[in-house]
XYZ file of C-alpha atoms in Angstrom:
631
model
C 36.559 64.549 -53.325
C 39.764 66.460 -52.695
C 39.962 67.595 -49.110
C 42.181 68.204 -46.136
C 41.364 67.899 -42.447
C 43.053 68.158 -39.112
C 42.474 68.060 -35.367
C 43.838 70.171 -32.535
C 43.526 68.445 -29.194
C 42.557 70.205 -25.996
C 44.245 69.701 -22.625
C 41.814 66.909 -21.705
C 41.998 65.069 -25.044
C 45.727 65.006 -25.764
C 45.826 61.215 -25.213
C 42.543 60.396 -26.926
C 42.783 58.520 -30.262
C 41.175 60.376 -33.133
C 39.892 58.952 -36.428
C 41.737 59.498 -39.696
C 40.220 60.051 -43.153
C 39.643 57.012 -45.330
C 42.414 57.034 -47.977
C 44.015 59.965 -46.178
C 47.722 60.756 -46.336
C 49.366 62.503 -43.425
C 50.705 65.983 -44.008
C 54.471 65.752 -43.352
C 55.382 67.068 -39.917
C 51.798 67.149 -38.614
C 50.569 64.450 -36.225
C 46.846 64.821 -36.931
C 46.418 66.472 -40.343
C 45.719 64.713 -43.636
C 44.876 65.203 -47.291
C 42.665 63.100 -49.562
C 42.603 63.185 -53.345
C 44.755 64.975 -55.936
C 46.103 67.990 -54.040
C 49.469 69.690 -53.803
C 51.047 70.013 -50.369
C 54.067 72.110 -49.477
C 55.462 72.247 -45.941
C 58.081 74.330 -44.141
C 59.371 73.991 -40.604
C 60.282 77.067 -38.584
C 63.869 77.861 -37.681
C 63.119 79.853 -34.533
C 62.895 78.693 -30.916
C 60.275 76.051 -30.242
C 58.536 73.737 -32.698
C 56.563 75.282 -35.554
C 55.568 74.293 -39.037
C 53.292 75.444 -41.847
C 51.649 73.644 -44.749
C 49.945 74.953 -47.869
C 47.335 72.636 -49.386
C 45.700 73.428 -52.679
C 46.281 74.944 -56.082
C 49.506 76.762 -56.836
C 50.802 76.873 -53.244
C 53.314 79.533 -52.153
C 57.043 78.915 -52.414
C 59.119 77.806 -49.437
C 60.318 81.377 -48.904
C 56.766 82.735 -49.023
C 55.565 80.084 -46.592
C 58.447 80.811 -44.236
C 57.534 84.519 -44.232
C 53.902 83.658 -43.454
C 54.942 81.338 -40.631
C 57.115 84.105 -39.195
C 54.124 86.470 -39.107
C 51.940 83.823 -37.447
C 54.586 83.023 -34.828
C 54.854 86.722 -34.055
C 51.078 86.948 -33.618
C 50.833 89.309 -36.602
C 47.971 87.749 -38.516
C 47.166 91.202 -39.853
C 50.617 91.336 -41.459
C 50.693 88.037 -43.324
C 52.187 88.312 -46.814
C 49.785 88.157 -49.745
C 49.273 84.544 -50.794
C 49.664 83.791 -54.499
C 47.528 81.064 -55.948
C 44.604 79.435 -54.181
C 45.206 77.292 -51.128
C 44.486 76.493 -47.507
C 47.174 77.288 -44.930
C 47.607 75.466 -41.628
C 50.327 76.429 -39.159
C 51.196 74.768 -35.854
C 53.245 75.893 -32.890
C 53.535 74.268 -29.499
C 50.483 76.143 -28.197
C 48.156 76.701 -31.127
C 47.010 75.850 -34.630
C 46.053 78.532 -37.156
C 44.030 77.717 -40.286
C 43.333 80.198 -43.105
C 41.424 79.664 -46.343
C 41.417 81.643 -49.567
C 39.401 84.755 -50.334
C 37.000 83.237 -52.882
C 36.202 80.068 -50.941
C 37.691 77.633 -53.439
C 39.565 76.397 -50.353
C 37.161 77.335 -47.528
C 37.587 76.480 -43.843
C 34.906 74.633 -41.886
C 35.295 73.694 -38.249
C 33.542 72.108 -35.292
C 34.597 72.488 -31.701
C 32.092 70.307 -29.867
C 33.907 66.982 -29.801
C 35.400 66.277 -26.375
C 37.237 69.547 -26.139
C 39.132 69.344 -29.420
C 38.730 71.316 -32.664
C 38.363 69.768 -36.101
C 38.967 71.769 -39.272
C 38.601 70.954 -42.974
C 37.950 72.522 -46.348
C 34.944 70.166 -46.629
C 31.918 70.329 -44.333
C 30.381 66.907 -45.001
C 33.199 64.847 -43.424
C 33.023 66.988 -40.274
C 29.251 66.514 -40.086
C 29.733 62.767 -40.593
C 31.842 62.541 -37.442
C 28.499 62.289 -35.623
C 27.016 59.717 -38.017
C 24.804 60.403 -41.023
C 25.296 64.036 -42.114
C 21.936 65.809 -41.788
C 21.634 69.368 -43.179
C 20.231 72.306 -41.268
C 16.731 72.992 -42.623
C 16.912 76.792 -42.390
C 20.314 76.955 -44.081
C 19.154 74.590 -46.815
C 16.002 76.655 -47.461
C 18.164 79.762 -47.899
C 20.575 77.895 -50.171
C 17.669 76.636 -52.271
C 15.794 79.915 -52.770
C 18.597 82.486 -52.371
C 21.696 80.774 -53.766
C 23.335 84.050 -54.812
C 23.391 85.520 -51.290
C 25.275 84.421 -48.172
C 22.741 85.279 -45.464
C 24.998 84.104 -42.628
C 28.752 84.077 -43.409
C 29.439 82.028 -40.256
C 27.025 79.180 -41.069
C 27.393 76.175 -43.310
C 24.797 73.623 -44.360
C 25.164 71.437 -41.250
C 24.070 72.290 -37.702
C 27.323 71.781 -35.793
C 29.741 72.715 -38.547
C 30.580 76.420 -38.764
C 32.260 78.249 -41.617
C 35.109 80.719 -41.465
C 34.049 84.084 -42.973
C 36.402 85.773 -45.458
C 39.094 87.894 -43.833
C 39.392 85.745 -40.709
C 41.620 82.964 -39.437
C 40.695 80.012 -37.240
C 42.761 79.984 -34.051
C 42.688 76.683 -32.126
C 44.209 76.589 -28.655
C 43.440 74.798 -25.387
C 40.615 72.865 -27.029
C 38.671 75.957 -28.113
C 38.228 77.764 -31.419
C 38.056 81.498 -31.969
C 38.129 83.700 -35.025
C 40.770 86.358 -35.571
C 40.678 89.113 -38.171
C 43.457 88.862 -40.728
C 45.082 91.177 -43.206
C 47.811 90.940 -45.782
C 50.761 93.004 -46.898
C 49.751 92.905 -50.520
C 51.883 93.390 -53.599
C 48.755 94.468 -55.434
C 48.013 97.651 -53.453
C 44.451 96.756 -54.356
C 42.557 99.751 -53.037
C 41.187 102.447 -55.347
C 43.154 101.394 -58.409
C 42.644 103.267 -61.657
C 41.789 101.197 -64.707
C 45.328 101.530 -66.196
C 46.925 100.603 -62.852
C 44.592 97.656 -62.445
C 45.266 96.431 -65.996
C 49.027 96.550 -65.456
C 48.789 94.639 -62.180
C 46.251 92.171 -63.558
C 48.581 91.317 -66.428
C 51.401 90.595 -63.981
C 49.342 88.650 -61.438
C 47.390 86.577 -63.959
C 50.557 85.704 -65.870
C 52.236 84.648 -62.632
C 49.192 82.596 -61.600
C 49.277 80.649 -64.865
C 53.082 80.324 -64.963
C 53.252 78.853 -61.472
C 50.732 76.165 -62.337
C 51.937 75.376 -65.851
C 55.526 75.266 -64.602
C 54.677 72.564 -62.070
C 53.603 69.959 -64.643
C 55.044 68.818 -67.980
C 51.666 69.097 -69.702
C 48.431 70.873 -68.827
C 45.153 71.571 -70.560
C 42.690 74.426 -70.779
C 39.143 75.188 -71.813
C 39.055 77.222 -75.025
C 35.499 78.405 -75.549
C 36.445 81.297 -77.782
C 35.443 83.745 -75.064
C 37.845 86.256 -73.572
C 38.364 84.634 -70.162
C 39.217 81.087 -71.222
C 41.178 82.192 -74.300
C 43.380 84.416 -72.143
C 44.263 81.521 -69.840
C 44.918 79.137 -72.733
C 47.165 81.735 -74.343
C 49.167 82.352 -71.174
C 49.456 78.620 -70.553
C 50.762 78.048 -74.074
C 53.456 80.671 -73.468
C 54.490 78.843 -70.305
C 54.590 75.255 -71.571
C 52.962 72.491 -73.563
C 49.175 72.946 -73.495
C 46.221 71.055 -74.901
C 43.232 73.367 -75.454
C 39.748 71.910 -75.782
C 36.546 73.314 -77.265
C 33.229 71.557 -76.717
C 30.448 71.681 -79.278
C 27.350 69.705 -80.222
C 24.403 69.789 -82.607
C 22.220 71.797 -80.195
C 24.564 74.729 -79.659
C 23.622 77.836 -81.594
C 26.522 80.213 -81.046
C 29.787 81.277 -82.643
C 32.137 79.894 -79.982
C 33.816 77.319 -82.228
C 34.916 79.732 -85.007
C 36.368 82.118 -82.426
C 38.106 79.270 -80.604
C 39.562 77.877 -83.818
C 40.864 81.295 -84.843
C 42.321 81.881 -81.370
C 44.090 78.493 -81.363
C 45.750 79.367 -84.655
C 47.358 82.353 -82.889
C 48.898 80.150 -80.162
C 52.111 78.465 -81.299
C 52.560 75.016 -79.827
C 48.974 74.572 -78.656
C 47.279 71.306 -79.508
C 43.627 72.150 -80.162
C 40.956 69.498 -79.580
C 37.334 69.882 -80.649
C 35.091 67.619 -78.564
C 31.751 66.915 -80.235
C 28.978 65.890 -77.881
C 25.898 63.794 -78.567
C 22.880 62.594 -76.597
C 25.179 60.930 -74.071
C 26.534 64.345 -73.051
C 23.264 66.278 -72.883
C 22.370 68.188 -69.741
C 20.580 66.209 -67.001
C 21.735 62.774 -68.155
C 22.598 60.316 -65.376
C 20.303 61.948 -62.828
C 17.585 59.321 -62.650
C 16.328 58.814 -59.079
C 17.352 55.143 -58.996
C 20.932 55.713 -60.085
C 22.858 58.957 -59.852
C 25.810 58.718 -62.228
C 27.669 61.677 -60.765
C 30.441 61.837 -58.137
C 29.890 63.209 -54.644
C 30.425 66.884 -53.876
C 30.522 68.713 -50.558
C 27.518 70.955 -51.314
C 24.894 71.281 -54.063
C 26.824 71.685 -57.305
C 25.425 73.113 -60.539
C 28.062 71.083 -62.377
C 26.131 67.828 -61.795
C 23.560 68.954 -64.363
C 26.190 68.944 -67.121
C 28.609 66.453 -65.603
C 28.464 64.093 -68.613
C 29.835 66.858 -70.807
C 32.458 67.946 -68.283
C 33.565 64.365 -67.629
C 34.057 63.748 -71.353
C 36.243 66.827 -71.696
C 38.305 66.257 -68.554
C 38.631 62.525 -69.200
C 39.925 63.147 -72.714
C 42.464 65.666 -71.450
C 43.647 63.244 -68.751
C 44.081 60.566 -71.432
C 46.318 62.950 -73.377
C 48.536 63.333 -70.300
C 47.242 66.536 -68.742
C 47.879 66.862 -65.017
C 45.978 70.085 -64.486
C 43.153 71.865 -66.300
C 42.566 75.625 -66.565
C 38.999 76.976 -66.484
C 37.939 80.585 -66.988
C 35.271 80.358 -64.289
C 35.216 83.441 -62.086
C 36.150 85.855 -64.848
C 32.599 87.122 -65.254
C 32.447 87.830 -61.519
C 35.735 89.633 -60.898
C 36.140 91.399 -64.259
C 32.677 92.940 -64.457
C 30.205 94.360 -61.948
C 26.466 94.342 -61.373
C 24.406 96.851 -59.432
C 26.213 99.775 -61.067
C 22.988 101.164 -62.545
C 21.227 101.105 -59.156
C 24.205 102.759 -57.442
C 24.314 105.500 -60.084
C 20.627 106.268 -59.549
C 21.099 106.203 -55.770
C 23.937 108.738 -56.152
C 21.888 110.977 -58.475
C 24.198 110.287 -61.475
C 21.434 110.143 -64.049
C 23.683 110.585 -67.101
C 25.895 107.670 -66.075
C 22.795 105.641 -65.218
C 21.253 106.277 -68.663
C 24.428 105.198 -70.468
C 24.702 102.089 -68.294
C 21.061 101.146 -68.936
C 21.426 101.551 -72.710
C 24.580 99.419 -72.809
C 23.054 96.704 -70.606
C 19.903 96.588 -72.725
C 21.967 96.006 -75.877
C 23.875 93.126 -74.290
C 20.870 91.425 -72.678
C 18.411 92.207 -75.510
C 15.964 93.707 -73.024
C 14.144 97.005 -72.668
C 16.097 100.060 -71.502
C 13.035 101.320 -69.658
C 12.471 97.948 -68.025
C 16.009 97.998 -66.612
C 15.636 101.637 -65.606
C 12.348 101.072 -63.787
C 13.676 98.007 -61.970
C 16.784 99.845 -60.801
C 14.847 102.959 -59.805
C 12.418 100.880 -57.742
C 15.349 99.400 -55.799
C 17.558 102.484 -55.531
C 15.749 103.855 -52.487
C 15.776 100.572 -50.576
C 18.234 99.642 -47.865
C 19.098 96.006 -47.247
C 16.837 95.893 -44.185
C 13.872 97.419 -46.020
C 14.265 95.065 -48.973
C 14.539 92.124 -46.575
C 11.220 93.194 -45.060
C 9.610 93.374 -48.502
C 10.957 89.921 -49.382
C 9.700 88.488 -46.093
C 6.236 89.924 -46.783
C 6.275 88.390 -50.257
C 7.294 84.993 -48.864
C 4.500 85.107 -46.312
C 2.015 85.992 -49.042
C 0.599 83.816 -51.836
C 3.050 82.087 -54.191
C 3.063 82.954 -57.896
C 1.344 80.411 -60.181
C 3.723 77.877 -61.726
C 2.829 78.886 -65.287
C 3.960 82.486 -64.684
C 7.134 81.759 -62.744
C 9.292 81.878 -65.894
C 8.492 85.544 -66.474
C 10.488 86.808 -63.499
C 10.442 90.343 -62.171
C 13.293 91.823 -64.205
C 14.760 93.338 -61.033
C 17.120 90.575 -59.891
C 20.187 92.504 -61.046
C 19.087 95.534 -59.026
C 18.290 93.689 -55.796
C 20.188 93.189 -52.569
C 18.450 89.828 -52.208
C 17.773 88.247 -55.627
C 15.397 85.356 -54.974
C 14.942 82.310 -57.224
C 11.514 81.300 -58.463
C 12.079 78.174 -56.352
C 10.639 80.259 -53.494
C 7.249 80.074 -55.261
C 7.451 76.279 -55.244
C 7.922 76.078 -51.479
C 5.086 75.054 -49.137
C 3.826 77.641 -46.640
C 5.913 76.446 -43.615
C 9.128 76.585 -45.631
C 8.306 80.060 -46.934
C 7.632 81.243 -43.381
C 10.892 79.691 -42.180
C 12.807 81.432 -44.951
C 11.059 84.752 -44.269
C 12.116 84.627 -40.620
C 15.679 83.721 -41.588
C 15.947 86.584 -44.083
C 14.619 89.079 -41.555
C 16.889 87.922 -38.728
C 20.021 87.684 -40.851
C 19.678 91.097 -42.500
C 18.704 92.900 -39.297
C 21.814 91.708 -37.494
C 24.445 92.538 -40.114
C 26.104 95.817 -41.051
C 24.093 97.726 -43.627
C 25.946 98.116 -46.957
C 25.699 101.392 -48.835
C 26.740 100.260 -52.342
C 24.949 97.478 -54.161
C 27.849 96.815 -56.557
C 30.291 96.078 -53.730
C 27.676 93.871 -52.054
C 27.175 91.950 -55.292
C 30.960 91.667 -55.740
C 31.355 89.955 -52.380
C 28.363 87.644 -52.708
C 29.086 86.832 -56.346
C 32.627 85.873 -55.383
C 31.346 83.565 -52.644
C 28.886 81.928 -55.040
C 31.364 81.303 -57.858
C 34.068 80.226 -55.405
C 31.751 77.569 -54.024
C 30.786 76.483 -57.553
C 34.463 75.970 -58.427
C 35.117 74.181 -55.136
C 32.338 71.683 -55.918
C 33.456 71.319 -59.549
C 36.955 70.552 -58.265
C 35.552 67.888 -55.927
C 33.830 66.256 -58.907
C 36.934 66.525 -61.094
C 38.950 64.807 -58.369
C 37.056 61.596 -59.216
C 38.934 61.678 -62.543
C 42.250 62.518 -60.874
C 42.292 65.917 -62.562
C 43.290 69.044 -60.604
C 41.123 71.999 -61.626
C 42.685 75.460 -61.856
C 40.693 78.719 -61.764
C 43.271 81.564 -61.700
C 40.655 84.343 -61.829
C 39.771 83.342 -58.262
C 43.327 83.516 -56.908
C 43.665 85.857 -53.935
C 45.955 88.332 -55.689
C 43.940 88.368 -58.911
C 40.721 89.025 -56.977
C 42.452 91.772 -54.980
C 43.515 93.555 -58.169
C 40.149 93.252 -59.903
C 38.105 94.376 -56.911
C 40.595 97.184 -56.321
C 39.279 98.798 -59.509
C 35.928 100.488 -58.749
C 32.869 98.628 -60.107
C 31.893 101.525 -62.347
C 35.260 101.243 -64.160
C 35.009 97.470 -64.521
C 31.562 98.017 -66.057
C 32.034 100.803 -68.601
C 29.018 101.361 -70.874
C 29.607 99.813 -74.279
C 32.971 98.244 -73.353
C 33.193 94.519 -72.631
C 35.479 93.629 -69.702
C 37.670 96.710 -70.051
C 40.086 95.579 -67.342
C 41.069 92.296 -69.010
C 40.898 93.739 -72.522
C 43.381 96.430 -71.572
C 45.609 93.989 -69.656
C 45.892 91.531 -72.554
C 46.050 93.861 -75.554
C 49.004 92.773 -77.700
C 49.050 89.282 -76.178
C 45.637 87.834 -76.950
C 44.381 88.181 -80.523
C 42.425 91.384 -81.219
C 39.478 89.462 -82.674
C 38.989 87.798 -79.278
C 39.503 90.997 -77.302
C 37.010 92.829 -79.506
C 34.368 90.086 -79.527
C 30.966 91.313 -78.367
C 28.977 88.065 -78.504
C 28.805 85.476 -75.736
C 28.047 81.808 -76.238
C 25.020 80.341 -74.474
C 23.989 76.775 -73.724
C 20.216 77.215 -74.045
C 19.929 74.650 -76.843
C 21.566 71.716 -75.005
C 19.742 72.625 -71.790
C 16.295 72.492 -73.413
C 17.240 69.361 -75.343
C 18.357 67.700 -72.112
C 15.200 68.754 -70.297
C 12.986 67.385 -73.064
C 14.960 64.126 -73.242
C 14.977 63.503 -69.482
C 11.745 65.218 -68.432
C 10.195 62.008 -67.060
C 13.280 61.158 -64.986
C 13.494 64.710 -63.615
C 9.789 64.754 -62.765
C 10.298 61.568 -60.764
C 13.509 62.888 -59.199
C 11.690 66.023 -58.001
C 8.330 64.366 -57.365
C 6.562 63.354 -54.188
C 9.401 61.000 -53.253
C 12.047 63.684 -53.532
C 14.140 64.481 -50.497
C 13.216 68.146 -50.874
C 9.523 67.232 -50.659
C 10.104 64.973 -47.655
C 11.867 67.835 -45.871
C 8.947 70.140 -46.678
C 11.067 72.470 -48.778
C 9.405 71.986 -52.182
C 5.889 71.217 -53.391
C 6.280 68.790 -56.322
C 3.042 69.886 -58.024
C 4.231 73.289 -59.361
C 7.630 71.767 -60.172
C 5.988 69.126 -62.358
C 3.917 71.848 -64.051
C 7.073 73.768 -64.886
C 8.883 70.677 -66.218
C 5.964 69.936 -68.557
C 6.813 73.168 -70.356
C 10.218 71.758 -71.380
C 9.050 69.179 -73.930
C 7.354 71.708 -76.264
C 10.182 74.190 -75.660
C 8.105 76.753 -73.777
C 9.928 79.337 -71.626
C 10.745 78.233 -68.100
C 13.139 79.350 -65.347
C 16.183 77.328 -66.375
C 18.357 78.569 -63.525
C 15.785 77.610 -60.900
C 15.328 74.095 -62.309
C 19.077 73.695 -62.664
C 19.647 74.657 -59.040
C 16.772 72.588 -57.669
C 18.105 69.452 -59.359
C 21.555 70.100 -57.870
C 20.131 70.350 -54.344
C 18.059 67.181 -54.747
C 21.026 65.201 -56.090
C 23.147 66.329 -53.154
C 20.488 65.355 -50.615
C 20.163 61.882 -52.122
C 23.910 61.402 -52.036
C 24.014 62.400 -48.359
C 21.741 59.460 -47.543
C 24.447 57.029 -48.631
C 27.049 58.480 -46.280
C 27.911 58.005 -42.633
C 30.942 58.102 -40.376
C 32.564 55.036 -41.967
C 32.249 56.618 -45.422
C 34.751 59.267 -44.443
C 36.631 58.082 -41.346
C 38.528 55.062 -40.095
C 39.763 54.281 -36.612
C 43.257 55.521 -35.990
C 45.658 53.940 -33.534
C 47.722 57.092 -33.145
C 46.736 59.492 -30.406
C 45.945 63.191 -30.581
C 49.289 64.326 -29.226
C 49.027 67.863 -30.555
C 51.862 69.048 -32.807
C 54.352 66.459 -34.022
C 57.766 66.432 -32.326
C 60.056 69.098 -33.686
C 62.688 67.885 -36.112
C 64.974 70.353 -37.795
C 64.622 70.042 -41.546
C 65.886 72.228 -44.326
C 63.548 73.049 -47.220
């Protein structure tokens, strides 16, 4: 994994030795802060009175001047006036009296902390090492039930997956002083002016910010690589990277794919001077679900359940090949679907009485998803009158009622895109106590939080958290290959621009990703910008399920860790998996996610304090002695 961690001692622990991460490297200037794995670190020391320093850890860190300006704001106690941070990184600043830690907006570099160890405060972008400080990391059952059945919603923004490890919500900073931790609201002086942008304004700013995001990364390495699926998001990044420096672009294909990605990717590569285009052809060794047998999990460790483990063989082949060609950083278009489009727009239009807009939105969505206009309309209309609290009550009642039969779970309700709380069919595979536990959690969490009034904005925030976590876990896995993973669509400034454009303008009926299309017109080839198809991976997924059905049935059977925790009944799961061999419809997303959770739980069993930490002779002396140093 790639991670950073640090400790701020309290008054009573300033002479107490603290452990250090296994294979950790100290962050220059910091007495008790380290990094592990392939990460960039940039540090600046303050030039004012008293010792102070700041470090940026992550992808595309700010320049020395930008870091110095941020440190100045922190020293002045103006956390609401910090400059906008380009790129994606974790910031940690120290003065004589305090430590301040801030993560990124999407959660690619989140902040976890625990303040229950002898008066000191630990922080990290990874939760598992902090949980392992007490021994074997054991997840919180309620949090894990929510993660398993409601993976697209953050019920409690302050909670992680472990009991004594809290998470920093977006828009806050962790302030550590005198052995205690408290959260402080933050703000930024943004260059994006990302509030109520028109589509033309947003497109102009997106072009500038996305170009800068790619240039900063590509300029830091002599050779980088990029996914080139033929879709708009990845092709845009590959194109910008090629303009900035030598780039190897890679397109994956295999005999089970039934889409037109490869022709589009090949045509796009021909429009990029200097790009070296690689076509990686997969076989049975790269099918989904390979290497997930219960006796031997051939996937690296991640900090949370990662959907990437299901297709890790494919990803590892691509990233490994790019590393062999000399790439020292790989661009992925992940996050583009989240920040460039919007869901919930139809429901919001009906809630606002905008029936004409709602009708146009429903017709356009039906064409794209090949579903019924009236089905989408009815689902949205049924949800339009519901507040978050009311829908939470309905969901709790459903969870406390009878579960749906396994052979009907694949049909779904058709209303997930219109819901505040889209629930996976995994909820129907949970035993009664787990369903009751989840029902109570949903009710408590939604009653205590501020009630949102627009579904699209709610889905923006929760979709960003979900995809940010997915990329964070993918990056942890990629670290096992020594490959930094870059996702510029999730950079703070890019997200600020995209979400500054109202959802209804990012989701225009009949227009695919209007914000990016407008921003890249004249740069990316028109045939890519005007593409209306989207590649799917249904063929390889079903082929992988059929090939590895027996191993998956055993993985998720009576001996599964999910079953032992009382979170899943293996009987309906086995019934669903039996549908894979003959190719019958089944809830692919639910199976995909359930496997990821089970793999993560099994990996946790192999870990303890010594997995992550070693004894450290140095003492927790607080900030390192001040030494004047010029950048």
